[in-house]
Amino acid sequence: ITDKINALPDGANYFSLEFFPPKTAMGFANLQSRLERMSQALRPLFVTVTWGAGGSTATKSLELAEICQRQLGLTTCLHLTCTNMDRALIDEALEQAKVLGIRNILALRGDAPRSEEYRDEDKSPEQDSNKDFTWAIDLVRYIRKQYGDYFCVGVAAYPEGHSDESHPEHQNPSYDIPYLVEKTQAGADFIMTQLFYDVGKFDRFETMLRQHESGAFKTIPIIPGLMPIQSYSILRRTTKLSHANLPADLLARLDAVKADDELVKKVGVKILGEMVEHIKARRDAARRGFHFYTLNLEKAVSHILEDTHLIGQIPTENDEDAIETTPAINL
Ligand code: FAD
């Protein structure tokens, strides 16, 4: 991913799309044809595939990642969580990703460890196969230790702070920053943010990172995470879950049309378009990326990309693609 970003000319914009593995074979078939259409029409710089916390979607995530990387030739980033999950599953996922030719991992913690069980001192190391993974940084370090520079590694960040209730200072971005510095210094190559609708909060967060005294964030890609508005109820649910602020003016625009799903979507496309334009106008990055949480849906994101002229900015002929779509050699 970072090779592809760095190959873009200064001032270029790019975008990526997130997908999750459907539960059924029918869902997979539908998503596959949608992915084919979307990848040809939209040409994202890369796509990402989510990972169910605790490895609950391991097989399906790898199956979807294989479709994206091998069948569709898309540069694919596999999300991987590391807590509440058998250590062997992490090893298998990384090995399988390598076999599939996937070169990018979004290294995440996942749900917080179940503390009593986790901190049970009586457990022998053999029983506690996951004792090495408490935070996302442990996974970043592990990937670097086991695979050197083979994988391009991304990490998560939270413009509005983290919603982890087990931390007394959750929802405070400056609390998270020392840990984000650590993740970056341990070898993260890019940062992808939690979804937000308050661009002012993103502005402040990005400025805080770029100016941070550690210098850890001077040039690292910071990719804002944006979720197209699919419906009023999904919006309210996801913002509640992720503790994302809905600015009053934005909420008023949506409240005014909330009884009409089509109008909500239309207003949502406009709002997201304004957010993209606002962020584009910032001068904090040589090349500006946008990551879209698609919820596997096509229309809203396509309209946003069209309205903001993000489609067609990325060259079609790309040597990196050629390298990445050939089956990986098992080193
Ligand atoms: P960490 O970086 O470990 O941080 C978690 C919290 O712990 C933060 O508050 C941090 O400040 C604190 N912390 C970190 N290190 C330390 C330390 N050494 N000591 C004390 N406190 C510390 N979840 C999934 O299950 N599957 C997915 O596919 C998925 N994709 C995601 C994609 C993106 C872009 C984002 C933003 C989140 C995603 N998540 C996913 C959610 C994520 O797993 C949760 O938010 C999780 O609770 C935290 O993950 P993290 O990687 O940010 O953790």
Short mmCIF file of N, CA and C in Angstrom, two decimals, residues 155-322:
data_model
loop_
_atom_site.label_atom_id
_atom_site.label_comp_id
_atom_site.label_asym_id
_atom_site.label_seq_id
_atom_site.Cartn_x
_atom_site.Cartn_y
_atom_site.Cartn_z
N VAL A 155 -2.18 0.55 11.18
CA VAL A 155 -2.75 0.50 12.53
C VAL A 155 -3.93 1.47 12.63
N ALA A 156 -4.76 1.25 13.66
CA ALA A 156 -5.96 2.07 13.84
C ALA A 156 -5.68 3.27 14.73
N ALA A 157 -6.45 4.35 14.49
CA ALA A 157 -6.36 5.54 15.35
C ALA A 157 -7.75 6.14 15.48
N TYR A 158 -7.93 6.95 16.51
CA TYR A 158 -9.28 7.41 16.89
C TYR A 158 -9.30 8.93 17.06
N PRO A 159 -9.79 9.65 16.05
CA PRO A 159 -9.80 11.12 16.12
C PRO A 159 -10.60 11.65 17.30
N GLU A 160 -11.57 10.87 17.77
CA GLU A 160 -12.38 11.33 18.90
C GLU A 160 -12.05 10.57 20.18
N GLY A 161 -10.91 9.91 20.19
CA GLY A 161 -10.55 9.11 21.35
C GLY A 161 -11.08 7.71 21.21
N HIS A 162 -10.69 6.87 22.14
CA HIS A 162 -11.07 5.47 22.04
C HIS A 162 -12.24 5.19 22.96
N SER A 163 -13.11 4.28 22.52
CA SER A 163 -14.31 4.00 23.30
C SER A 163 -14.11 2.86 24.29
N ASP A 164 -12.88 2.49 24.52
CA ASP A 164 -12.59 1.36 25.39
C ASP A 164 -12.92 1.71 26.85
N GLU A 165 -14.02 1.16 27.34
CA GLU A 165 -14.51 1.52 28.67
C GLU A 165 -13.55 1.09 29.78
N SER A 166 -12.65 0.16 29.47
CA SER A 166 -11.76 -0.31 30.52
C SER A 166 -10.67 0.71 30.83
N HIS A 167 -10.58 1.75 29.99
CA HIS A 167 -9.59 2.78 30.26
C HIS A 167 -10.24 4.00 30.87
N PRO A 168 -9.72 4.47 32.00
CA PRO A 168 -10.35 5.62 32.66
C PRO A 168 -10.38 6.85 31.76
N GLU A 169 -9.40 6.96 30.87
CA GLU A 169 -9.35 8.17 30.05
C GLU A 169 -9.79 7.91 28.62
N HIS A 170 -10.71 6.95 28.46
CA HIS A 170 -11.16 6.68 27.11
C HIS A 170 -11.85 7.92 26.54
N GLN A 171 -11.98 7.98 25.24
CA GLN A 171 -12.56 9.13 24.54
C GLN A 171 -11.69 10.38 24.66
N ASN A 172 -10.40 10.16 24.72
CA ASN A 172 -9.51 11.30 24.80
C ASN A 172 -8.32 11.00 23.87
N PRO A 173 -8.27 11.65 22.70
CA PRO A 173 -7.22 11.31 21.74
C PRO A 173 -5.82 11.45 22.31
N SER A 174 -5.61 12.43 23.21
CA SER A 174 -4.24 12.60 23.68
C SER A 174 -3.81 11.44 24.60
N TYR A 175 -4.79 10.74 25.18
CA TYR A 175 -4.45 9.56 25.98
C TYR A 175 -3.88 8.47 25.08
N ASP A 176 -4.47 8.32 23.90
CA ASP A 176 -4.05 7.26 22.97
C ASP A 176 -2.70 7.54 22.30
N ILE A 177 -2.34 8.83 22.21
CA ILE A 177 -1.21 9.17 21.34
C ILE A 177 0.11 8.49 21.69
N PRO A 178 0.49 8.43 22.98
CA PRO A 178 1.77 7.73 23.25
C PRO A 178 1.77 6.30 22.71
N TYR A 179 0.59 5.65 22.76
CA TYR A 179 0.53 4.27 22.25
C TYR A 179 0.56 4.24 20.73
N LEU A 180 0.02 5.28 20.14
CA LEU A 180 0.08 5.37 18.67
C LEU A 180 1.53 5.64 18.22
N VAL A 181 2.23 6.43 19.01
CA VAL A 181 3.67 6.67 18.72
C VAL A 181 4.38 5.32 18.77
N GLU A 182 4.08 4.54 19.82
CA GLU A 182 4.74 3.23 19.96
C GLU A 182 4.44 2.33 18.77
N LYS A 183 3.16 2.33 18.35
CA LYS A 183 2.80 1.45 17.23
C LYS A 183 3.54 1.87 15.97
N THR A 184 3.68 3.17 15.80
CA THR A 184 4.37 3.67 14.61
C THR A 184 5.85 3.33 14.68
N GLN A 185 6.42 3.55 15.86
CA GLN A 185 7.85 3.27 15.99
C GLN A 185 8.16 1.78 15.92
N ALA A 186 7.15 0.96 16.25
CA ALA A 186 7.36 -0.50 16.16
C ALA A 186 7.28 -0.98 14.71
N GLY A 187 6.90 -0.10 13.81
CA GLY A 187 6.95 -0.49 12.39
C GLY A 187 5.67 -0.33 11.62
N ALA A 188 4.68 0.41 12.15
CA ALA A 188 3.47 0.63 11.34
C ALA A 188 3.81 1.56 10.17
N ASP A 189 3.22 1.24 9.02
CA ASP A 189 3.51 2.02 7.81
C ASP A 189 2.42 3.03 7.48
N PHE A 190 1.21 2.77 7.95
CA PHE A 190 0.15 3.76 7.72
C PHE A 190 -0.87 3.68 8.86
N ILE A 191 -1.64 4.77 8.97
CA ILE A 191 -2.64 4.87 10.03
C ILE A 191 -4.00 5.05 9.38
N MET A 192 -4.97 4.29 9.88
CA MET A 192 -6.33 4.40 9.34
C MET A 192 -7.24 4.77 10.50
N THR A 193 -8.13 5.73 10.29
CA THR A 193 -8.90 6.18 11.45
C THR A 193 -10.26 5.52 11.57
N GLN A 194 -10.76 5.58 12.78
CA GLN A 194 -12.15 5.23 13.09
C GLN A 194 -13.06 6.18 12.30
N LEU A 195 -14.27 5.77 12.03
CA LEU A 195 -15.20 6.65 11.33
C LEU A 195 -15.52 7.88 12.18
N PHE A 196 -15.77 8.98 11.51
CA PHE A 196 -16.16 10.22 12.20
C PHE A 196 -17.02 11.03 11.23
N TYR A 197 -17.81 11.95 11.81
CA TYR A 197 -18.60 12.88 10.99
C TYR A 197 -18.28 14.33 11.33
N ASP A 198 -17.44 14.49 12.35
CA ASP A 198 -17.08 15.84 12.79
C ASP A 198 -15.70 16.15 12.22
N VAL A 199 -15.69 16.85 11.08
CA VAL A 199 -14.39 17.08 10.42
C VAL A 199 -13.47 17.95 11.27
N GLY A 200 -14.06 18.80 12.10
CA GLY A 200 -13.23 19.64 12.98
C GLY A 200 -12.39 18.78 13.91
N LYS A 201 -12.99 17.69 14.38
CA LYS A 201 -12.24 16.79 15.27
C LYS A 201 -11.12 16.10 14.52
N PHE A 202 -11.41 15.72 13.26
CA PHE A 202 -10.34 15.11 12.46
C PHE A 202 -9.22 16.12 12.23
N ASP A 203 -9.59 17.36 11.88
CA ASP A 203 -8.57 18.41 11.64
C ASP A 203 -7.63 18.51 12.84
N ARG A 204 -8.24 18.62 14.02
CA ARG A 204 -7.42 18.81 15.23
C ARG A 204 -6.53 17.59 15.49
N PHE A 205 -7.11 16.42 15.24
CA PHE A 205 -6.37 15.18 15.48
C PHE A 205 -5.18 15.09 14.53
N GLU A 206 -5.42 15.34 13.26
CA GLU A 206 -4.32 15.21 12.29
C GLU A 206 -3.24 16.24 12.57
N THR A 207 -3.65 17.46 12.90
CA THR A 207 -2.66 18.50 13.20
C THR A 207 -1.84 18.08 14.42
N MET A 208 -2.54 17.55 15.43
CA MET A 208 -1.84 17.12 16.65
C MET A 208 -0.80 16.05 16.32
N LEU A 209 -1.18 15.11 15.44
CA LEU A 209 -0.23 14.05 15.08
C LEU A 209 0.94 14.62 14.28
N ARG A 210 0.63 15.41 13.27
CA ARG A 210 1.71 15.93 12.41
C ARG A 210 2.71 16.76 13.20
N GLN A 211 2.20 17.47 14.23
CA GLN A 211 3.10 18.36 14.99
C GLN A 211 3.65 17.69 16.24
N HIS A 212 3.39 16.41 16.39
CA HIS A 212 3.79 15.75 17.64
C HIS A 212 5.31 15.79 17.83
N GLU A 213 5.70 16.05 19.08
CA GLU A 213 7.14 16.24 19.37
C GLU A 213 7.99 15.02 19.02
N SER A 214 7.39 13.83 19.03
CA SER A 214 8.16 12.62 18.72
C SER A 214 8.61 12.60 17.27
N GLY A 215 7.92 13.32 16.42
CA GLY A 215 8.22 13.30 14.98
C GLY A 215 7.73 12.03 14.31
N ALA A 216 7.01 11.18 15.07
CA ALA A 216 6.61 9.86 14.53
C ALA A 216 5.59 9.97 13.39
N PHE A 217 4.90 11.10 13.31
CA PHE A 217 3.79 11.18 12.34
C PHE A 217 4.02 12.21 11.24
N LYS A 218 5.27 12.60 11.06
CA LYS A 218 5.56 13.68 10.08
C LYS A 218 5.08 13.32 8.69
N THR A 219 5.39 12.09 8.26
CA THR A 219 5.09 11.75 6.86
C THR A 219 4.21 10.52 6.69
N ILE A 220 3.93 9.82 7.76
CA ILE A 220 3.16 8.57 7.65
C ILE A 220 1.76 8.86 7.09
N PRO A 221 1.28 8.05 6.12
CA PRO A 221 -0.09 8.29 5.65
C PRO A 221 -1.10 8.13 6.78
N ILE A 222 -1.96 9.14 6.94
CA ILE A 222 -3.06 9.09 7.92
C ILE A 222 -4.33 9.10 7.08
N ILE A 223 -4.99 7.97 7.03
CA ILE A 223 -6.13 7.83 6.11
C ILE A 223 -7.43 7.95 6.90
N PRO A 224 -8.20 9.02 6.64
CA PRO A 224 -9.46 9.18 7.38
C PRO A 224 -10.48 8.11 6.99
N GLY A 225 -11.16 7.57 7.99
CA GLY A 225 -12.17 6.53 7.74
C GLY A 225 -13.56 7.17 7.66
N LEU A 226 -14.24 6.96 6.55
CA LEU A 226 -15.54 7.60 6.32
C LEU A 226 -16.61 6.55 6.04
N MET A 227 -17.74 6.69 6.71
CA MET A 227 -18.82 5.73 6.45
C MET A 227 -19.98 6.42 5.75
N PRO A 228 -20.22 6.05 4.47
CA PRO A 228 -21.38 6.62 3.77
C PRO A 228 -22.65 6.40 4.58
N ILE A 229 -23.58 7.33 4.46
CA ILE A 229 -24.82 7.21 5.26
C ILE A 229 -25.83 6.38 4.46
N GLN A 230 -26.09 5.17 4.97
CA GLN A 230 -26.97 4.24 4.24
C GLN A 230 -28.42 4.38 4.71
N SER A 231 -28.59 4.70 5.99
CA SER A 231 -29.94 4.93 6.51
C SER A 231 -29.80 5.66 7.84
N TYR A 232 -30.90 6.31 8.22
CA TYR A 232 -30.89 7.08 9.47
C TYR A 232 -30.58 6.17 10.66
N SER A 233 -31.21 4.97 10.67
CA SER A 233 -31.02 4.11 11.85
C SER A 233 -29.61 3.54 11.89
N ILE A 234 -29.05 3.18 10.74
CA ILE A 234 -27.66 2.67 10.75
C ILE A 234 -26.72 3.76 11.24
N LEU A 235 -26.97 4.98 10.78
CA LEU A 235 -26.11 6.10 11.19
C LEU A 235 -26.15 6.28 12.70
N ARG A 236 -27.36 6.28 13.27
CA ARG A 236 -27.47 6.50 14.71
C ARG A 236 -26.79 5.36 15.48
N ARG A 237 -26.96 4.14 14.96
CA ARG A 237 -26.38 2.98 15.64
C ARG A 237 -24.84 3.01 15.58
N THR A 238 -24.31 3.23 14.38
CA THR A 238 -22.84 3.17 14.25
C THR A 238 -22.16 4.32 14.98
N THR A 239 -22.78 5.50 14.96
CA THR A 239 -22.13 6.62 15.66
C THR A 239 -22.18 6.39 17.17
N LYS A 240 -23.27 5.75 17.63
CA LYS A 240 -23.36 5.46 19.07
C LYS A 240 -22.28 4.44 19.46
N LEU A 241 -22.18 3.38 18.65
CA LEU A 241 -21.20 2.33 18.94
C LEU A 241 -19.77 2.86 18.92
N SER A 242 -19.50 3.73 17.96
CA SER A 242 -18.10 4.19 17.82
C SER A 242 -17.89 5.52 18.55
N HIS A 243 -18.91 5.99 19.26
CA HIS A 243 -18.83 7.24 20.00
C HIS A 243 -18.42 8.41 19.09
N ALA A 244 -18.93 8.39 17.87
CA ALA A 244 -18.60 9.48 16.94
C ALA A 244 -19.64 10.60 17.11
N ASN A 245 -19.15 11.82 17.22
CA ASN A 245 -20.04 12.96 17.37
C ASN A 245 -20.76 13.27 16.06
N LEU A 246 -22.07 13.51 16.16
CA LEU A 246 -22.81 13.97 14.98
C LEU A 246 -23.03 15.47 15.17
N PRO A 247 -22.31 16.32 14.44
CA PRO A 247 -22.48 17.77 14.65
C PRO A 247 -23.95 18.18 14.46
N ALA A 248 -24.39 19.18 15.23
CA ALA A 248 -25.81 19.56 15.26
C ALA A 248 -26.35 19.94 13.88
N ASP A 249 -25.58 20.68 13.09
CA ASP A 249 -26.08 21.11 11.77
C ASP A 249 -26.30 19.90 10.87
N LEU A 250 -25.39 18.95 10.96
CA LEU A 250 -25.49 17.74 10.13
C LEU A 250 -26.71 16.91 10.55
N LEU A 251 -26.89 16.80 11.85
CA LEU A 251 -28.02 16.04 12.37
C LEU A 251 -29.34 16.70 11.97
N ALA A 252 -29.36 18.02 12.00
CA ALA A 252 -30.59 18.75 11.64
C ALA A 252 -30.94 18.46 10.17
N ARG A 253 -29.94 18.43 9.31
CA ARG A 253 -30.21 18.15 7.87
C ARG A 253 -30.79 16.75 7.70
N LEU A 254 -30.29 15.82 8.49
CA LEU A 254 -30.78 14.43 8.36
C LEU A 254 -32.12 14.25 9.06
N ASP A 255 -32.28 14.91 10.19
CA ASP A 255 -33.55 14.84 10.91
C ASP A 255 -34.70 15.33 10.03
N ALA A 256 -34.42 16.33 9.23
CA ALA A 256 -35.46 16.93 8.38
C ALA A 256 -35.99 15.96 7.33
N VAL A 257 -35.21 14.93 7.01
CA VAL A 257 -35.64 14.00 5.95
C VAL A 257 -35.73 12.55 6.46
N LYS A 258 -35.64 12.37 7.76
CA LYS A 258 -35.42 11.01 8.27
C LYS A 258 -36.52 10.00 7.94
N ALA A 259 -37.70 10.47 7.59
CA ALA A 259 -38.78 9.54 7.25
C ALA A 259 -38.63 8.99 5.82
N ASP A 260 -37.76 9.57 5.05
CA ASP A 260 -37.63 9.18 3.64
C ASP A 260 -36.22 8.62 3.39
N ASP A 261 -36.13 7.29 3.28
CA ASP A 261 -34.81 6.64 3.16
C ASP A 261 -34.00 7.16 1.98
N GLU A 262 -34.69 7.39 0.86
CA GLU A 262 -33.96 7.84 -0.34
C GLU A 262 -33.37 9.22 -0.12
N LEU A 263 -34.17 10.09 0.53
CA LEU A 263 -33.66 11.45 0.80
C LEU A 263 -32.51 11.42 1.80
N VAL A 264 -32.61 10.52 2.79
CA VAL A 264 -31.50 10.40 3.76
C VAL A 264 -30.22 10.05 3.01
N LYS A 265 -30.33 9.10 2.08
CA LYS A 265 -29.15 8.70 1.31
C LYS A 265 -28.60 9.88 0.50
N LYS A 266 -29.51 10.62 -0.12
CA LYS A 266 -29.09 11.77 -0.95
C LYS A 266 -28.37 12.82 -0.11
N VAL A 267 -29.00 13.16 1.02
CA VAL A 267 -28.38 14.16 1.90
C VAL A 267 -27.04 13.60 2.41
N GLY A 268 -27.03 12.28 2.70
CA GLY A 268 -25.80 11.64 3.17
C GLY A 268 -24.67 11.75 2.15
N VAL A 269 -24.99 11.54 0.89
CA VAL A 269 -23.96 11.65 -0.16
C VAL A 269 -23.41 13.08 -0.18
N LYS A 270 -24.29 14.04 -0.02
CA LYS A 270 -23.88 15.44 -0.03
C LYS A 270 -22.96 15.72 1.18
N ILE A 271 -23.39 15.24 2.33
CA ILE A 271 -22.59 15.47 3.55
C ILE A 271 -21.20 14.85 3.41
N LEU A 272 -21.17 13.60 2.96
CA LEU A 272 -19.87 12.92 2.81
C LEU A 272 -19.01 13.65 1.78
N GLY A 273 -19.65 14.13 0.71
CA GLY A 273 -18.92 14.88 -0.32
C GLY A 273 -18.29 16.13 0.29
N GLU A 274 -19.04 16.81 1.12
CA GLU A 274 -18.50 18.02 1.77
C GLU A 274 -17.34 17.67 2.69
N MET A 275 -17.47 16.53 3.38
CA MET A 275 -16.37 16.12 4.27
C MET A 275 -15.10 15.84 3.47
N VAL A 276 -15.29 15.12 2.34
CA VAL A 276 -14.12 14.81 1.49
C VAL A 276 -13.48 16.10 1.00
N GLU A 277 -14.28 17.04 0.52
CA GLU A 277 -13.72 18.29 -0.01
C GLU A 277 -13.00 19.07 1.10
N HIS A 278 -13.57 19.07 2.28
CA HIS A 278 -12.95 19.76 3.41
C HIS A 278 -11.56 19.16 3.68
N ILE A 279 -11.52 17.83 3.72
CA ILE A 279 -10.24 17.18 4.07
C ILE A 279 -9.23 17.33 2.92
N LYS A 280 -9.75 17.26 1.69
CA LYS A 280 -8.85 17.47 0.53
C LYS A 280 -8.14 18.81 0.61
N ALA A 281 -8.86 19.82 1.11
CA ALA A 281 -8.31 21.18 1.12
C ALA A 281 -7.22 21.36 2.18
N ARG A 282 -7.12 20.41 3.10
CA ARG A 282 -6.07 20.51 4.11
C ARG A 282 -4.71 20.28 3.46
N ARG A 283 -3.69 20.79 4.03
CA ARG A 283 -2.37 20.66 3.41
C ARG A 283 -1.46 19.75 4.25
N ASP A 284 -2.07 18.84 4.98
CA ASP A 284 -1.28 18.02 5.90
C ASP A 284 -0.68 16.76 5.28
N ALA A 285 -0.97 16.51 4.01
CA ALA A 285 -0.44 15.29 3.41
C ALA A 285 -0.11 15.56 1.94
N ALA A 286 1.01 15.00 1.48
CA ALA A 286 1.41 15.19 0.08
C ALA A 286 0.40 14.50 -0.83
N ARG A 287 -0.05 13.33 -0.41
CA ARG A 287 -1.07 12.59 -1.17
C ARG A 287 -2.16 12.24 -0.20
N ARG A 288 -3.38 12.55 -0.53
CA ARG A 288 -4.46 12.43 0.43
C ARG A 288 -5.34 11.22 0.14
N GLY A 289 -5.43 10.33 1.11
CA GLY A 289 -6.26 9.15 0.93
C GLY A 289 -7.56 9.24 1.71
N PHE A 290 -8.54 8.46 1.29
CA PHE A 290 -9.83 8.37 1.98
C PHE A 290 -10.21 6.89 2.04
N HIS A 291 -10.59 6.44 3.22
CA HIS A 291 -11.00 5.04 3.35
C HIS A 291 -12.51 5.01 3.60
N PHE A 292 -13.21 4.21 2.83
CA PHE A 292 -14.67 4.14 2.97
C PHE A 292 -15.11 2.81 3.56
N TYR A 293 -15.85 2.91 4.66
CA TYR A 293 -16.49 1.73 5.24
C TYR A 293 -17.75 1.50 4.43
N THR A 294 -17.70 0.57 3.48
CA THR A 294 -18.81 0.45 2.51
C THR A 294 -20.01 -0.31 3.05
N LEU A 295 -19.83 -1.11 4.11
CA LEU A 295 -20.87 -2.05 4.55
C LEU A 295 -21.29 -2.95 3.38
N ASN A 296 -20.38 -3.17 2.48
CA ASN A 296 -20.59 -4.01 1.28
C ASN A 296 -21.61 -3.42 0.31
N LEU A 297 -21.90 -2.13 0.44
CA LEU A 297 -22.89 -1.52 -0.43
C LEU A 297 -22.20 -0.61 -1.45
N GLU A 298 -22.86 -0.47 -2.59
CA GLU A 298 -22.19 0.10 -3.74
C GLU A 298 -22.58 1.55 -4.05
N LYS A 299 -23.88 1.82 -3.93
CA LYS A 299 -24.38 3.07 -4.54
C LYS A 299 -23.85 4.34 -3.87
N ALA A 300 -24.03 4.43 -2.55
CA ALA A 300 -23.67 5.69 -1.88
C ALA A 300 -22.20 6.01 -2.12
N VAL A 301 -21.34 5.01 -1.94
CA VAL A 301 -19.90 5.30 -2.09
C VAL A 301 -19.59 5.70 -3.53
N SER A 302 -20.24 5.06 -4.49
CA SER A 302 -20.00 5.41 -5.91
C SER A 302 -20.38 6.87 -6.16
N HIS A 303 -21.54 7.29 -5.62
CA HIS A 303 -21.95 8.69 -5.82
C HIS A 303 -20.97 9.67 -5.17
N ILE A 304 -20.53 9.32 -3.96
CA ILE A 304 -19.59 10.22 -3.26
C ILE A 304 -18.29 10.35 -4.07
N LEU A 305 -17.80 9.20 -4.55
CA LEU A 305 -16.54 9.22 -5.31
C LEU A 305 -16.69 10.01 -6.60
N GLU A 306 -17.85 9.87 -7.23
CA GLU A 306 -18.11 10.61 -8.47
C GLU A 306 -18.16 12.11 -8.19
N ASP A 307 -18.97 12.48 -7.18
CA ASP A 307 -19.16 13.90 -6.87
C ASP A 307 -17.86 14.58 -6.49
N THR A 308 -16.96 13.84 -5.85
CA THR A 308 -15.73 14.46 -5.35
C THR A 308 -14.55 14.20 -6.31
N HIS A 309 -14.86 13.66 -7.47
CA HIS A 309 -13.84 13.40 -8.51
C HIS A 309 -12.68 12.55 -7.99
N LEU A 310 -13.00 11.60 -7.13
CA LEU A 310 -11.93 10.71 -6.66
C LEU A 310 -11.72 9.54 -7.61
N ILE A 311 -12.69 9.30 -8.49
CA ILE A 311 -12.54 8.19 -9.44
C ILE A 311 -11.60 8.64 -10.56
N GLY A 312 -10.78 7.67 -10.98
CA GLY A 312 -9.94 7.95 -12.15
C GLY A 312 -8.68 8.72 -11.84
N GLN A 313 -8.39 8.93 -10.56
CA GLN A 313 -7.16 9.66 -10.22
C GLN A 313 -5.95 8.73 -10.17
N ILE A 314 -6.23 7.44 -10.10
CA ILE A 314 -5.12 6.49 -9.92
C ILE A 314 -4.78 5.86 -11.27
N PRO A 315 -3.51 5.86 -11.67
CA PRO A 315 -3.14 5.27 -12.95
C PRO A 315 -3.56 3.80 -13.03
N THR A 316 -4.03 3.34 -14.20
CA THR A 316 -4.46 1.95 -14.33
C THR A 316 -3.28 1.00 -14.42
N GLU A 317 -2.28 1.41 -15.17
CA GLU A 317 -1.11 0.54 -15.31
C GLU A 317 -0.24 0.74 -14.09
N ASN A 318 -0.07 -0.30 -13.31
CA ASN A 318 0.73 -0.14 -12.10
C ASN A 318 1.58 -1.39 -11.91
N ASP A 319 2.88 -1.18 -11.89
CA ASP A 319 3.78 -2.33 -11.78
C ASP A 319 3.54 -3.10 -10.49
N GLU A 320 3.20 -2.38 -9.42
CA GLU A 320 2.97 -3.05 -8.15
C GLU A 320 1.87 -4.09 -8.28
N ASP A 321 0.80 -3.72 -9.04
CA ASP A 321 -0.30 -4.65 -9.23
C ASP A 321 0.20 -5.93 -9.87
N ALA A 322 1.05 -5.73 -10.89
CA ALA A 322 1.54 -6.89 -11.63
C ALA A 322 2.29 -7.83 -10.69
#
